[in-house]
Coordinates of C-alpha atoms in Angstrom, one line a residue:
X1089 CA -33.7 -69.4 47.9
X1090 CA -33.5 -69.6 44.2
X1091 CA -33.4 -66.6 42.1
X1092 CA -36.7 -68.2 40.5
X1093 CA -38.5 -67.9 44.0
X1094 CA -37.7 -64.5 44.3
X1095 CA -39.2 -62.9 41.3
X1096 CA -35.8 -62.9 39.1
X1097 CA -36.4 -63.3 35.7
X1098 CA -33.8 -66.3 34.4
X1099 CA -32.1 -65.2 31.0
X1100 CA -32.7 -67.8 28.4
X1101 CA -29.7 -69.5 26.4
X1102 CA -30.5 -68.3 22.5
X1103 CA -31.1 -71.0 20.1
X1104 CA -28.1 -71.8 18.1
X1105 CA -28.6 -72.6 14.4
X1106 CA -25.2 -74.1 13.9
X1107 CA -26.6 -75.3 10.0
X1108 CA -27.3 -71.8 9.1
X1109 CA -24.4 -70.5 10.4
X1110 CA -21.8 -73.0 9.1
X1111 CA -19.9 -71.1 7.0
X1112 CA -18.8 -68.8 9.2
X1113 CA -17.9 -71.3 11.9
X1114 CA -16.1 -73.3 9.5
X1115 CA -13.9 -70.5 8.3
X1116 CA -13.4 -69.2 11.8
X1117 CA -12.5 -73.0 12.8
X1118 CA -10.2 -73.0 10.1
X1119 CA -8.4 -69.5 10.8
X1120 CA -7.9 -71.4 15.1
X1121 CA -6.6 -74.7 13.5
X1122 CA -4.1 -72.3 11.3
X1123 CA -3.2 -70.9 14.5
X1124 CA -2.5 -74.5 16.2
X1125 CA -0.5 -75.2 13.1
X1126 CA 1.9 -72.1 13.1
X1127 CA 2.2 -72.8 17.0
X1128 CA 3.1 -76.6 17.1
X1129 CA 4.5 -77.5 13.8
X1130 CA 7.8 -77.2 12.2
X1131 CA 8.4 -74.2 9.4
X1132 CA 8.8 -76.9 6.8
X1133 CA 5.1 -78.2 7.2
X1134 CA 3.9 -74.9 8.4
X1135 CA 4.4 -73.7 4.6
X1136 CA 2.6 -76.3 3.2
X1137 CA -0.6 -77.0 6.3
X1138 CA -1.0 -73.6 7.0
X1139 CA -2.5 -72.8 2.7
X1140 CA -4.0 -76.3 2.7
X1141 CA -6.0 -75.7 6.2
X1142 CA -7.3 -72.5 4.8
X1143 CA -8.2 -73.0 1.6
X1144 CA -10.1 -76.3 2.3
X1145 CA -11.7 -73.7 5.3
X1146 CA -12.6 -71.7 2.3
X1147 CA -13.7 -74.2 0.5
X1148 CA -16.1 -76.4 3.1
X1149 CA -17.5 -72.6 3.7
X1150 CA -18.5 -72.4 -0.2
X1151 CA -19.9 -75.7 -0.3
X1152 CA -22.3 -74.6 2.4
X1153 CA -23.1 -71.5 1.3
X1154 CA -24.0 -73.4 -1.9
X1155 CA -26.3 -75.9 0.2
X1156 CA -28.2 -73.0 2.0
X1157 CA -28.9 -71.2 -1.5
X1158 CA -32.8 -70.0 -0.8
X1159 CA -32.6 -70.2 3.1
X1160 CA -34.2 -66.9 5.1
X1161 CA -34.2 -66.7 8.3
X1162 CA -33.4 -64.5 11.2
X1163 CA -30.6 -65.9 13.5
X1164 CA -29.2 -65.9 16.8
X1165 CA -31.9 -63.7 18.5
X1166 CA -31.7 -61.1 15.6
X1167 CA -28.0 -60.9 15.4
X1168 CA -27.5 -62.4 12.4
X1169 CA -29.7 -62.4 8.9
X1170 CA -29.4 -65.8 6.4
X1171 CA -30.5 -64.0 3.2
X1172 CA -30.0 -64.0 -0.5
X1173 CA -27.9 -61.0 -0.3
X1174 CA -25.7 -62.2 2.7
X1175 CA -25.4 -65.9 0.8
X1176 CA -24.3 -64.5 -2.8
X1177 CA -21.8 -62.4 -0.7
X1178 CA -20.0 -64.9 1.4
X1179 CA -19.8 -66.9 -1.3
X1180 CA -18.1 -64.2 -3.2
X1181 CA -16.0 -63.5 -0.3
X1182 CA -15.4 -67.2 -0.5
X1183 CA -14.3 -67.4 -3.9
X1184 CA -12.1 -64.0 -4.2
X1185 CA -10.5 -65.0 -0.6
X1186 CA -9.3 -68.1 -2.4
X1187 CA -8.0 -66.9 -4.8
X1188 CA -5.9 -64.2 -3.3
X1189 CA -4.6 -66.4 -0.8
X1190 CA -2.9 -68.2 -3.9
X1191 CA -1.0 -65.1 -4.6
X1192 CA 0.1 -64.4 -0.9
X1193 CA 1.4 -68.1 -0.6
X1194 CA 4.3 -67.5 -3.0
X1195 CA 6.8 -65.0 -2.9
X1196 CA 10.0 -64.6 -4.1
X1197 CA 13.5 -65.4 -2.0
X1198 CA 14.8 -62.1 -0.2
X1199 CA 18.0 -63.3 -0.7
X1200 CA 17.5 -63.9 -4.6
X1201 CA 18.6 -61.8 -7.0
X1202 CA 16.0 -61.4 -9.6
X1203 CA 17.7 -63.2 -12.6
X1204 CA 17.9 -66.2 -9.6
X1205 CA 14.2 -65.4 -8.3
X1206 CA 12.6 -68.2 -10.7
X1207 CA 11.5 -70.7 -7.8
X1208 CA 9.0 -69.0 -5.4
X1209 CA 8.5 -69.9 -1.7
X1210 CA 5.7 -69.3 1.2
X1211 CA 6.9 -66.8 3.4
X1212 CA 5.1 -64.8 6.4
X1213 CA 2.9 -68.3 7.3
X1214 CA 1.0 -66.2 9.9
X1215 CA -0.6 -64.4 6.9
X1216 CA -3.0 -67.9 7.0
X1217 CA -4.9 -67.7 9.7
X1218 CA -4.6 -64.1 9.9
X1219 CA -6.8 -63.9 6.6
X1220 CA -8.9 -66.5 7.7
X1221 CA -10.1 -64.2 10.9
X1222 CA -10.5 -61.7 8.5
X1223 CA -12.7 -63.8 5.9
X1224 CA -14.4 -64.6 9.0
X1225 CA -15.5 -61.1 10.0
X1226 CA -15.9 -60.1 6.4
X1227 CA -19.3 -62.6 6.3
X1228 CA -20.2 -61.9 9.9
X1229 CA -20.4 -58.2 8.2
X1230 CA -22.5 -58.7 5.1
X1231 CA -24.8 -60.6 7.5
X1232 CA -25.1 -58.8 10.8
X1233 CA -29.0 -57.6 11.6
X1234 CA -27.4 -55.8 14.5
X1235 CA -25.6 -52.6 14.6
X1236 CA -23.5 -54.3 17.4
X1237 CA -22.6 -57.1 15.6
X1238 CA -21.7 -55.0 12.6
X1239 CA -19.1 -53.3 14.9
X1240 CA -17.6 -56.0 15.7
X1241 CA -17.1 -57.7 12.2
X1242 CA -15.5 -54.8 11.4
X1243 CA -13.4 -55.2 14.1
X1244 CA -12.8 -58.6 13.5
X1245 CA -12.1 -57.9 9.8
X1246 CA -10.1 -55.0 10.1
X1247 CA -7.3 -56.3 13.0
X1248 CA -5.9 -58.7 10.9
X1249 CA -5.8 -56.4 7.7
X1250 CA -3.7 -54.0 10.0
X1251 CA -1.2 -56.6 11.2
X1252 CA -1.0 -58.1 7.1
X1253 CA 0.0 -54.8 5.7
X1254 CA 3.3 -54.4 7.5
X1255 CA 4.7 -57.8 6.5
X1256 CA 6.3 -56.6 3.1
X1257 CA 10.3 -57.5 4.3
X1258 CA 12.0 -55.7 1.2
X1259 CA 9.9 -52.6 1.9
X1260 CA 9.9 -52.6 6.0
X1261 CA 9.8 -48.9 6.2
X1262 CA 6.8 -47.9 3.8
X1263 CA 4.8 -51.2 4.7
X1264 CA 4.9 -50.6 8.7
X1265 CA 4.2 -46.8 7.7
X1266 CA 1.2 -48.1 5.6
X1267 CA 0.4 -50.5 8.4
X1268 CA 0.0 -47.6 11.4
X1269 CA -1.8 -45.4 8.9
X1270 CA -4.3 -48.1 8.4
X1271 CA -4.4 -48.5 11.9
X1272 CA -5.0 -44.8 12.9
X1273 CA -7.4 -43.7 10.1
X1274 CA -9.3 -47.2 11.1
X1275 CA -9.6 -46.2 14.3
X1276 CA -10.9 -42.6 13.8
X1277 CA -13.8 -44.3 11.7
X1278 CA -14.5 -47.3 13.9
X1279 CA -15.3 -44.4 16.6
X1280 CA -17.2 -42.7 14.1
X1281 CA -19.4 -45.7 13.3
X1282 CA -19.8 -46.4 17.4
X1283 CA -20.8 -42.8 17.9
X1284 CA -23.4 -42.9 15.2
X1285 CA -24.8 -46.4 16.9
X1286 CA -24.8 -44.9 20.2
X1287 CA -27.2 -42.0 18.6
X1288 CA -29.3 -44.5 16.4
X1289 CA -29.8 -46.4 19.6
X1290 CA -31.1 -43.3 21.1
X1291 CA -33.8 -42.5 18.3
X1292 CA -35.3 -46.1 18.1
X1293 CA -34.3 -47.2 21.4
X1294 CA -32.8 -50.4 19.9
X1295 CA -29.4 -51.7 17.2
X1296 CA -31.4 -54.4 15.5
X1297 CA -32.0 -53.8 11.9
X1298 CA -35.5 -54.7 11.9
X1299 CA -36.4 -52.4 14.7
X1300 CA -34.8 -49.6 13.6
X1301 CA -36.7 -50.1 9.9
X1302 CA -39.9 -49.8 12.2
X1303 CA -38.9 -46.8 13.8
X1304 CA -37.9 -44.6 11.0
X1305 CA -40.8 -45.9 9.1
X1306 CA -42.8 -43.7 12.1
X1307 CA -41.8 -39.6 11.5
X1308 CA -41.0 -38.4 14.9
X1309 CA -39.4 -35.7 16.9
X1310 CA -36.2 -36.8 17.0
X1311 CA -35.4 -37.1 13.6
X1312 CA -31.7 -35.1 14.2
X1313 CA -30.5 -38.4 16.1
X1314 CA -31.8 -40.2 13.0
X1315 CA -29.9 -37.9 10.6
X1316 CA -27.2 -37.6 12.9
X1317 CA -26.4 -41.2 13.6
X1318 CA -27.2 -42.1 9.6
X1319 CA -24.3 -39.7 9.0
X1320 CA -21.9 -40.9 11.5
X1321 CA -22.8 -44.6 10.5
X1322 CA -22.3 -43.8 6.6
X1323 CA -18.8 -42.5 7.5
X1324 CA -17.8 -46.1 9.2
X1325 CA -19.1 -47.8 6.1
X1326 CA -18.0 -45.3 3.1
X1327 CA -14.0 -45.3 4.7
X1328 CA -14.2 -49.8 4.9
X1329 CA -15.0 -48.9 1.0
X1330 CA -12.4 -46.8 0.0
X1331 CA -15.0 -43.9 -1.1
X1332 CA -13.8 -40.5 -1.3
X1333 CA -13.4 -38.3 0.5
X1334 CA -12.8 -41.1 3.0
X1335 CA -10.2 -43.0 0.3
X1336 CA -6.5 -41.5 1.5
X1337 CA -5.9 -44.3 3.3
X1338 CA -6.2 -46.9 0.0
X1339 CA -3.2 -45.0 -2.1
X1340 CA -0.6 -45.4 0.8
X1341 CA -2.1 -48.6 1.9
X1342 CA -2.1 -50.7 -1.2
X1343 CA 1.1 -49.5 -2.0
X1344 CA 2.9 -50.1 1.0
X1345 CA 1.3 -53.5 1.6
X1346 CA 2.7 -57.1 0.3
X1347 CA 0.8 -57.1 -2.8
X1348 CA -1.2 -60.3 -2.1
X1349 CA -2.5 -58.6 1.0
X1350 CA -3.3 -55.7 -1.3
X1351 CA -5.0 -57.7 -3.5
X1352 CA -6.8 -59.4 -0.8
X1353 CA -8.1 -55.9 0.4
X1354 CA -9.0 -54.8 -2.9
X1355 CA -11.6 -57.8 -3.6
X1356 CA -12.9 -58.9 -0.4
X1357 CA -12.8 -55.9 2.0
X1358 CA -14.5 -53.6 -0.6
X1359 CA -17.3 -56.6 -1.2
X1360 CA -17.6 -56.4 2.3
X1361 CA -18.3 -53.1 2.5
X1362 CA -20.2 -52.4 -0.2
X1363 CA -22.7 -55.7 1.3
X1364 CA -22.7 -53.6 4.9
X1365 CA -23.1 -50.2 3.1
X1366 CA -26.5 -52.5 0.9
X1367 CA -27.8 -53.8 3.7
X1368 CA -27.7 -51.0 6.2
X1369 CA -29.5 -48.2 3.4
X1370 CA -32.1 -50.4 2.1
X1371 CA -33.2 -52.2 5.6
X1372 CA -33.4 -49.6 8.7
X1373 CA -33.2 -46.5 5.9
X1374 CA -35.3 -47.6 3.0
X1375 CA -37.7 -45.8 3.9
X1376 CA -36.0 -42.2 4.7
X1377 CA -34.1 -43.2 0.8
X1378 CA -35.9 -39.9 -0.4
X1379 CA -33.7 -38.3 2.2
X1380 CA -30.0 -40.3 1.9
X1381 CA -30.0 -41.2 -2.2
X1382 CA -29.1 -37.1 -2.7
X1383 CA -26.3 -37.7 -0.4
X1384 CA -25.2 -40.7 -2.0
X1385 CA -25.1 -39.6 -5.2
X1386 CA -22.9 -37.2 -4.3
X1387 CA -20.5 -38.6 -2.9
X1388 CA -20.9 -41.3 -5.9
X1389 CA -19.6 -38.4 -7.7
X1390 CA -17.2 -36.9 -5.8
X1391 CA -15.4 -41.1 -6.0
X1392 CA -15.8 -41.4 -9.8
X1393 CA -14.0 -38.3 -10.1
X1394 CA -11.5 -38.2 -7.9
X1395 CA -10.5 -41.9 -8.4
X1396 CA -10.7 -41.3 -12.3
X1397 CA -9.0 -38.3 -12.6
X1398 CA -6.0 -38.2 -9.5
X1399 CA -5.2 -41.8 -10.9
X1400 CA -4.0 -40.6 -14.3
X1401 CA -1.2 -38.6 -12.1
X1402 CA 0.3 -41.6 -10.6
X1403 CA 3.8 -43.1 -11.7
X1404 CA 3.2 -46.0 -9.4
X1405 CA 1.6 -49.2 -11.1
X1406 CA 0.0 -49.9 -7.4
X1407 CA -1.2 -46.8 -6.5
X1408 CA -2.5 -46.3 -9.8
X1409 CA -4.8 -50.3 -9.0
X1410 CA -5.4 -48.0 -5.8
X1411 CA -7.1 -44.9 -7.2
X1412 CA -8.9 -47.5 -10.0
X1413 CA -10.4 -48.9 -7.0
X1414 CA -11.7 -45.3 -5.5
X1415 CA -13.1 -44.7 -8.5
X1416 CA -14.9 -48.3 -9.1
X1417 CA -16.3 -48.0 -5.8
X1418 CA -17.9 -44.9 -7.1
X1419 CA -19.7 -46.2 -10.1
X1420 CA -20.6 -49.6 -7.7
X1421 CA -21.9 -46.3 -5.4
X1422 CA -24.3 -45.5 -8.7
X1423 CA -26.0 -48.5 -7.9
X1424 CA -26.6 -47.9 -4.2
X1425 CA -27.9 -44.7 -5.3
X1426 CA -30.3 -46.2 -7.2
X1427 CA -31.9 -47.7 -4.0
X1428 CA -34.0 -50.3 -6.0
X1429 CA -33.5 -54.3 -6.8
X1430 CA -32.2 -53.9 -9.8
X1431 CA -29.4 -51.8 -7.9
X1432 CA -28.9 -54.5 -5.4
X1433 CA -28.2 -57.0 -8.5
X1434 CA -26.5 -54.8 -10.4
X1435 CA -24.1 -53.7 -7.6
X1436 CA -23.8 -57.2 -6.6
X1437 CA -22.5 -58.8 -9.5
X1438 CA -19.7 -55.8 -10.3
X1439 CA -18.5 -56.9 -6.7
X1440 CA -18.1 -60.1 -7.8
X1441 CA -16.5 -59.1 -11.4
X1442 CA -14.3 -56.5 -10.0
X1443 CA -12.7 -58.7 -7.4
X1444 CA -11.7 -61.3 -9.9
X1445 CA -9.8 -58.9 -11.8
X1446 CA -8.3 -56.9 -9.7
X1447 CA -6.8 -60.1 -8.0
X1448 CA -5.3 -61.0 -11.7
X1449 CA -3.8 -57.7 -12.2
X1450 CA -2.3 -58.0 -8.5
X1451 CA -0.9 -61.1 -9.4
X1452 CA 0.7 -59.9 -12.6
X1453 CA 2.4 -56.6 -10.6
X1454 CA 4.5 -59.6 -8.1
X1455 CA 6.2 -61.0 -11.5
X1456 CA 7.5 -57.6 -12.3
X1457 CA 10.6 -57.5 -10.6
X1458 CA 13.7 -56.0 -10.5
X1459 CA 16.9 -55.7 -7.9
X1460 CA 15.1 -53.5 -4.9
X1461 CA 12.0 -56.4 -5.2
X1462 CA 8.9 -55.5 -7.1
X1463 CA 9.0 -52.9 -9.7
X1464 CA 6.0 -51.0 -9.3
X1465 CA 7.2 -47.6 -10.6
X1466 CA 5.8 -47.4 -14.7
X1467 CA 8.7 -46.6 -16.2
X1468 CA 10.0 -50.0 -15.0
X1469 CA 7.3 -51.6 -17.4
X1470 CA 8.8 -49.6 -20.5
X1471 CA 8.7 -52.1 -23.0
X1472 CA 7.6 -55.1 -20.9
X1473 CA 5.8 -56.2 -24.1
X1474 CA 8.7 -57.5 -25.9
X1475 CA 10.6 -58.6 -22.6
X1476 CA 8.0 -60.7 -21.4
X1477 CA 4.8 -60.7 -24.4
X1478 CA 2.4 -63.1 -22.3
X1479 CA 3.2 -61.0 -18.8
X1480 CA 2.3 -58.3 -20.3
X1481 CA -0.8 -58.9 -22.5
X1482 CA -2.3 -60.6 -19.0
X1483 CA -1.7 -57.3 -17.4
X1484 CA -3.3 -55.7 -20.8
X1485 CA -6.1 -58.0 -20.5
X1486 CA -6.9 -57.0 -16.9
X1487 CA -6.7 -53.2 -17.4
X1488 CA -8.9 -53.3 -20.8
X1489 CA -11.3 -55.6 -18.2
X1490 CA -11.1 -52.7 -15.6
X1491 CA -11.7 -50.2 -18.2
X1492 CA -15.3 -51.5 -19.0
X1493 CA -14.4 -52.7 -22.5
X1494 CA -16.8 -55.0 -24.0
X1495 CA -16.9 -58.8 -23.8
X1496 CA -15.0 -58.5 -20.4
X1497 CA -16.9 -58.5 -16.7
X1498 CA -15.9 -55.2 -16.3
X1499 CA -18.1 -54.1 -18.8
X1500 CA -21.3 -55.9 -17.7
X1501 CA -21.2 -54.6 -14.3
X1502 CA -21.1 -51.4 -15.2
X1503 CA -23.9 -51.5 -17.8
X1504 CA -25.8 -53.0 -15.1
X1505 CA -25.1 -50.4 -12.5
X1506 CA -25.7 -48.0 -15.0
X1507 CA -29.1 -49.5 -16.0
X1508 CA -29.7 -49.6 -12.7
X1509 CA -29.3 -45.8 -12.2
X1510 CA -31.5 -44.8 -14.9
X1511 CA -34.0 -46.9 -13.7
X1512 CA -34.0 -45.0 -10.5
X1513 CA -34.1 -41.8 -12.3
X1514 CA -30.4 -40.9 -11.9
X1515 CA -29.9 -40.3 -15.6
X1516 CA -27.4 -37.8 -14.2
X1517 CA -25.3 -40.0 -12.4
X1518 CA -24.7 -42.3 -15.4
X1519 CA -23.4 -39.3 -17.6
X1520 CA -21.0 -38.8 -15.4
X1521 CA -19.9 -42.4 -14.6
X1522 CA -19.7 -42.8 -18.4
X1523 CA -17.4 -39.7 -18.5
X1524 CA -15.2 -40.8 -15.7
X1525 CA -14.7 -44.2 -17.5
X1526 CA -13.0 -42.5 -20.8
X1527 CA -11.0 -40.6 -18.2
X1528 CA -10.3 -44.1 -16.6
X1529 CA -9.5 -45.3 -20.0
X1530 CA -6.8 -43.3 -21.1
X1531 CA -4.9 -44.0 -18.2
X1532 CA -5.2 -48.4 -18.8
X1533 CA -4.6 -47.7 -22.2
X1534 CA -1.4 -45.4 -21.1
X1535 CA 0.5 -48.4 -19.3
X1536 CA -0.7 -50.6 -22.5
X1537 CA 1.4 -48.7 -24.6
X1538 CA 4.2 -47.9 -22.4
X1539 CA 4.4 -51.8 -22.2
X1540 CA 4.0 -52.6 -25.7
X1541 CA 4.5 -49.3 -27.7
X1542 CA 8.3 -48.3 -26.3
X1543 CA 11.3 -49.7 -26.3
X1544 CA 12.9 -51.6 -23.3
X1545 CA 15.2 -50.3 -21.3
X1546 CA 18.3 -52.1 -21.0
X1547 CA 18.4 -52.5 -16.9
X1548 CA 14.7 -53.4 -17.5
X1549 CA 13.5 -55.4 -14.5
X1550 CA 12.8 -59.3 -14.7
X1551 CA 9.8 -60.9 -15.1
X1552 CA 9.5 -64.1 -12.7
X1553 CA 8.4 -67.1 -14.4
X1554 CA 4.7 -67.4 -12.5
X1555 CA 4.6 -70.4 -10.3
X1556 CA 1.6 -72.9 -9.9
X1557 CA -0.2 -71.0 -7.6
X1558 CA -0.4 -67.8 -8.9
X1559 CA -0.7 -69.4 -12.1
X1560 CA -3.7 -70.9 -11.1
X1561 CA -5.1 -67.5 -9.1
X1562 CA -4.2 -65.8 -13.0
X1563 CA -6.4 -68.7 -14.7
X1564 CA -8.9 -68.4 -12.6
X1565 CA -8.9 -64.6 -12.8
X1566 CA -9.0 -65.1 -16.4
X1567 CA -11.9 -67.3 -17.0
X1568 CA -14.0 -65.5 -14.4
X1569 CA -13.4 -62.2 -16.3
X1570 CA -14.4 -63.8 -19.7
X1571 CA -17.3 -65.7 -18.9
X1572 CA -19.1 -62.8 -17.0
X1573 CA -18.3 -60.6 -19.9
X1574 CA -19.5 -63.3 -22.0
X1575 CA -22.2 -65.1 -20.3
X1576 CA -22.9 -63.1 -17.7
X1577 CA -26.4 -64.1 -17.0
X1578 CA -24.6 -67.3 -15.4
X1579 CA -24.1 -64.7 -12.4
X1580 CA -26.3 -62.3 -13.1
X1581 CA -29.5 -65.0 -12.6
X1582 CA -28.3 -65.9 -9.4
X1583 CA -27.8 -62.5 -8.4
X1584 CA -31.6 -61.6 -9.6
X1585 CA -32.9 -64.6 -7.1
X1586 CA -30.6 -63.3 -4.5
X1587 CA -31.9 -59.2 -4.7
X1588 CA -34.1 -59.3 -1.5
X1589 CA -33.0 -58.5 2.1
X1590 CA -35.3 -60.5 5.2
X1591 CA -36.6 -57.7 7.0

């Protein structure tokens, strides 16, 4: 007897919308043919397939997400949402994946002395479709409608990110370190996030996004779970960002990583994060945002300030980018706070302008170089100005970008964060970010004139002519920082049509 005839409900297969959800499938397709490639071909064409299968991945995945600009729809049985949000993030993802993937596919010889180390070589082939998997879960995670399926893009995002960090060869020790503490800290906040689904799923009785926006809409009793699992689920999301005091993991990390990895991390994961951390508070919590905007706000300021001030300490030109990046995540926090759409488009765009530079500045610390590999302690760029004049204004360029100075990207995301902020009526919060950036300032401008202010040391390190990849990931960096300094309405449009989640 069928299980029909006896009163069993069948299950019903879900509807695939394979259109919709293209992009993803395409860059996941990509990261399994990288996989084919490092498994059946020889190392020769592995060096060359393995960058050529993702990046034309990356880019079929952007020409889609192009193609589906205005699409909104609710996919997969809930699971997944096809907004303007989720499509101005992949494609950012997109973009900044490509270009950090032109930095990790040249590094130096190991053998090489660094007077030698002028032609530059793919090593570490895996890191293809390793980043790929990652890309993968980073636009499953700005476009999950499902607590569930949010869990695992961040799982899906994060392995790979664990197993990239300890592939630095020169620096085994401190990049396997860097790797387990990843690992560990990871861990602890993936069970944090589980724990506060498992107590969200007991207040509204379901993980969708949608029907949890319903159910807190509703006051009732069990408004601790709410709280409760809120908390636990803003932990997840706050560490993925690098926002204090959930950032010790970024100094040791970035640090310890191979720095195209780094920069990698430093653009996408924090987009991703930052589009998680968007979607979650103003879907299922828009309306408690009376309740969760004090809270953010603080620890908006707590980031600004301890990313501003502890990075003015550091002698390490990396774990200086790392404690920058705590404290941009804070002022891109200023915008969450603001829990409005000009927020969402303000916050937005800085991910997009951030990413580019901080991928050029990346790119200029790997032509810094000296005997023991990369020369990322400061007095090592003592006078890099005269050494190497067009090295070190790039890296001049980038930090004055990262600084907020006018005309660059850097400052029009954070005038419209800012704006954003004061629209919201947290005046209070831009005082503060504005006072963090002057601290921020003085340490740029610090390595500016260390570089171009002192004299040279006479073991100085050498500065690797750039090759054509991470030539073209600098030009690229470049441009993008101009023109959204510029013309930043180019973005900034696209980002206002963009500024409204499906609920």
């Amino acid at each position: 007897m069928s299980l029909l005839a006896q009163g069993v409900e069948t299950i019903k297969t879900p509807s695939i919308e394979y259109r919709l959800l293209a992009p993803m499938l395409i860059v996941f397709a990509a990261a399994i043919v990288g996989v084919l490639v490092e498994a059946f071909a020889s190392v020769r064409a592995r060096r060359v397939a393995g960058l050529l299968v993702a990046l034309s991945g990356l880019l079929g995945a952007f020409v889609f997400v192009v193609n589906l600009a205005g699409e909104r729809d609710i996919l997969a049985r809930g699971a997944v949402a096809i907004d303007g949000p989720a499509l101005f993030l992949q494609g950012v993802i997109l973009a900044l994946a490509a270009t950090s993937l032109l930095v990790m596919a040249e590094r130096p010889h190991d053998d090489e002395s660094p007077t030698a180390a002028r032609a530059l070589r793919p090593v570490h082939t895996e890191a293809f479709p390793l980043a790929m998997f990652s890309v993968g879960g980073m636009m499953l995670f700005v476009s999950a409608n499902n607590l569930i399926v949010m869990f695992i893009a961040l799982e899906v995002l994060s392995l790979p990110l664990y197993l990239l960090c300890g592939l630095a060869r020169r620096r085994r020790l401190i990049s396997q370190e860097s790797a387990l503490k990843y690992f560990l800290l990871g861990a602890f906040s993936s069970a944090f996030f589980l724990y506060g689904i498992a107590l969200l799923y007991g207040y509204a009785g379901s993980v969708s996004l949608s029907d949890l926006a319903g159910a807190t809409a509703v006051p009732t009793s069990n408004e601790a779970l709410l709280y409760a699992g809120f908390a636990l689920l803003a932990v997840g999301l706050l560490f993925k960002a690098g926002a204090a005091p959930f950032h010790f993991w970024t100094p040791d990390v970035y640090q310890g990583a191979p720095t195209g990895v780094t920069a990698l991390m430093a653009a996408c994961t924090k987009v991703a994060a930052f589009g998680a951390i968007l979607r979650v508070m103003l879907v299922p919590f828009y309306s408690i945002r009376a309740d969760w905007r004090v809270s953010m706000a603080a620890v908006a300021i707590l980031t600004m300030v301890v990313g501003a001030v502890i990075a003015v300490t550091q002698t390490d030109v990396k774990r200086m980018l790392a404690y920058s990046s705590v404290a941009h995540a804070g002022f891109i926090l200023t915008g969450v706070a603001a829990s409005n759409r000009e927020g969402l488009k303000g916050s937005m765009f800085y991910l997009a302008a951030y990413g580019f530079t901080v991928i050029g500045g990346f790119a200029v610390v790997t032509l810094v170089r000296d005997a023991g590999g990369e020369a990322t302690h400061l007095s090592r760029w003592q006078g890099l100005g005269k050494r190497s004049p067009a090295v070190a204004g790039l890296f001049a360029f980038f930090l004055f970008a990262l600084a907020g100075i006018p005309l660059t990207s850097g400052f029009t995301g954070k005038f419209a964060v800012f704006q954003a902020a004061i629209d919201g009526g947290a005046t209070y919060l831009v005082i503060i970010g504005v006072v963090t950036s002057a601290i921020a300032a003085f340490f740029y401008a610090r390595v500016v004139v260390l570089m171009f202010f002192q004299e040279p040391a006479t073991d100085g390190p050498t500065v690797v002519s750039p090759p054509a990849l991470t030539s073209a990931a600098l030009a690229l960096s470049v441009v993008a920082t101009i023109v959204l300094g510029v013309y930043p309405s180019i973005l900034l449009d696209v980002a206002a049509s963009a500024d409204q989640f499906i609920r």
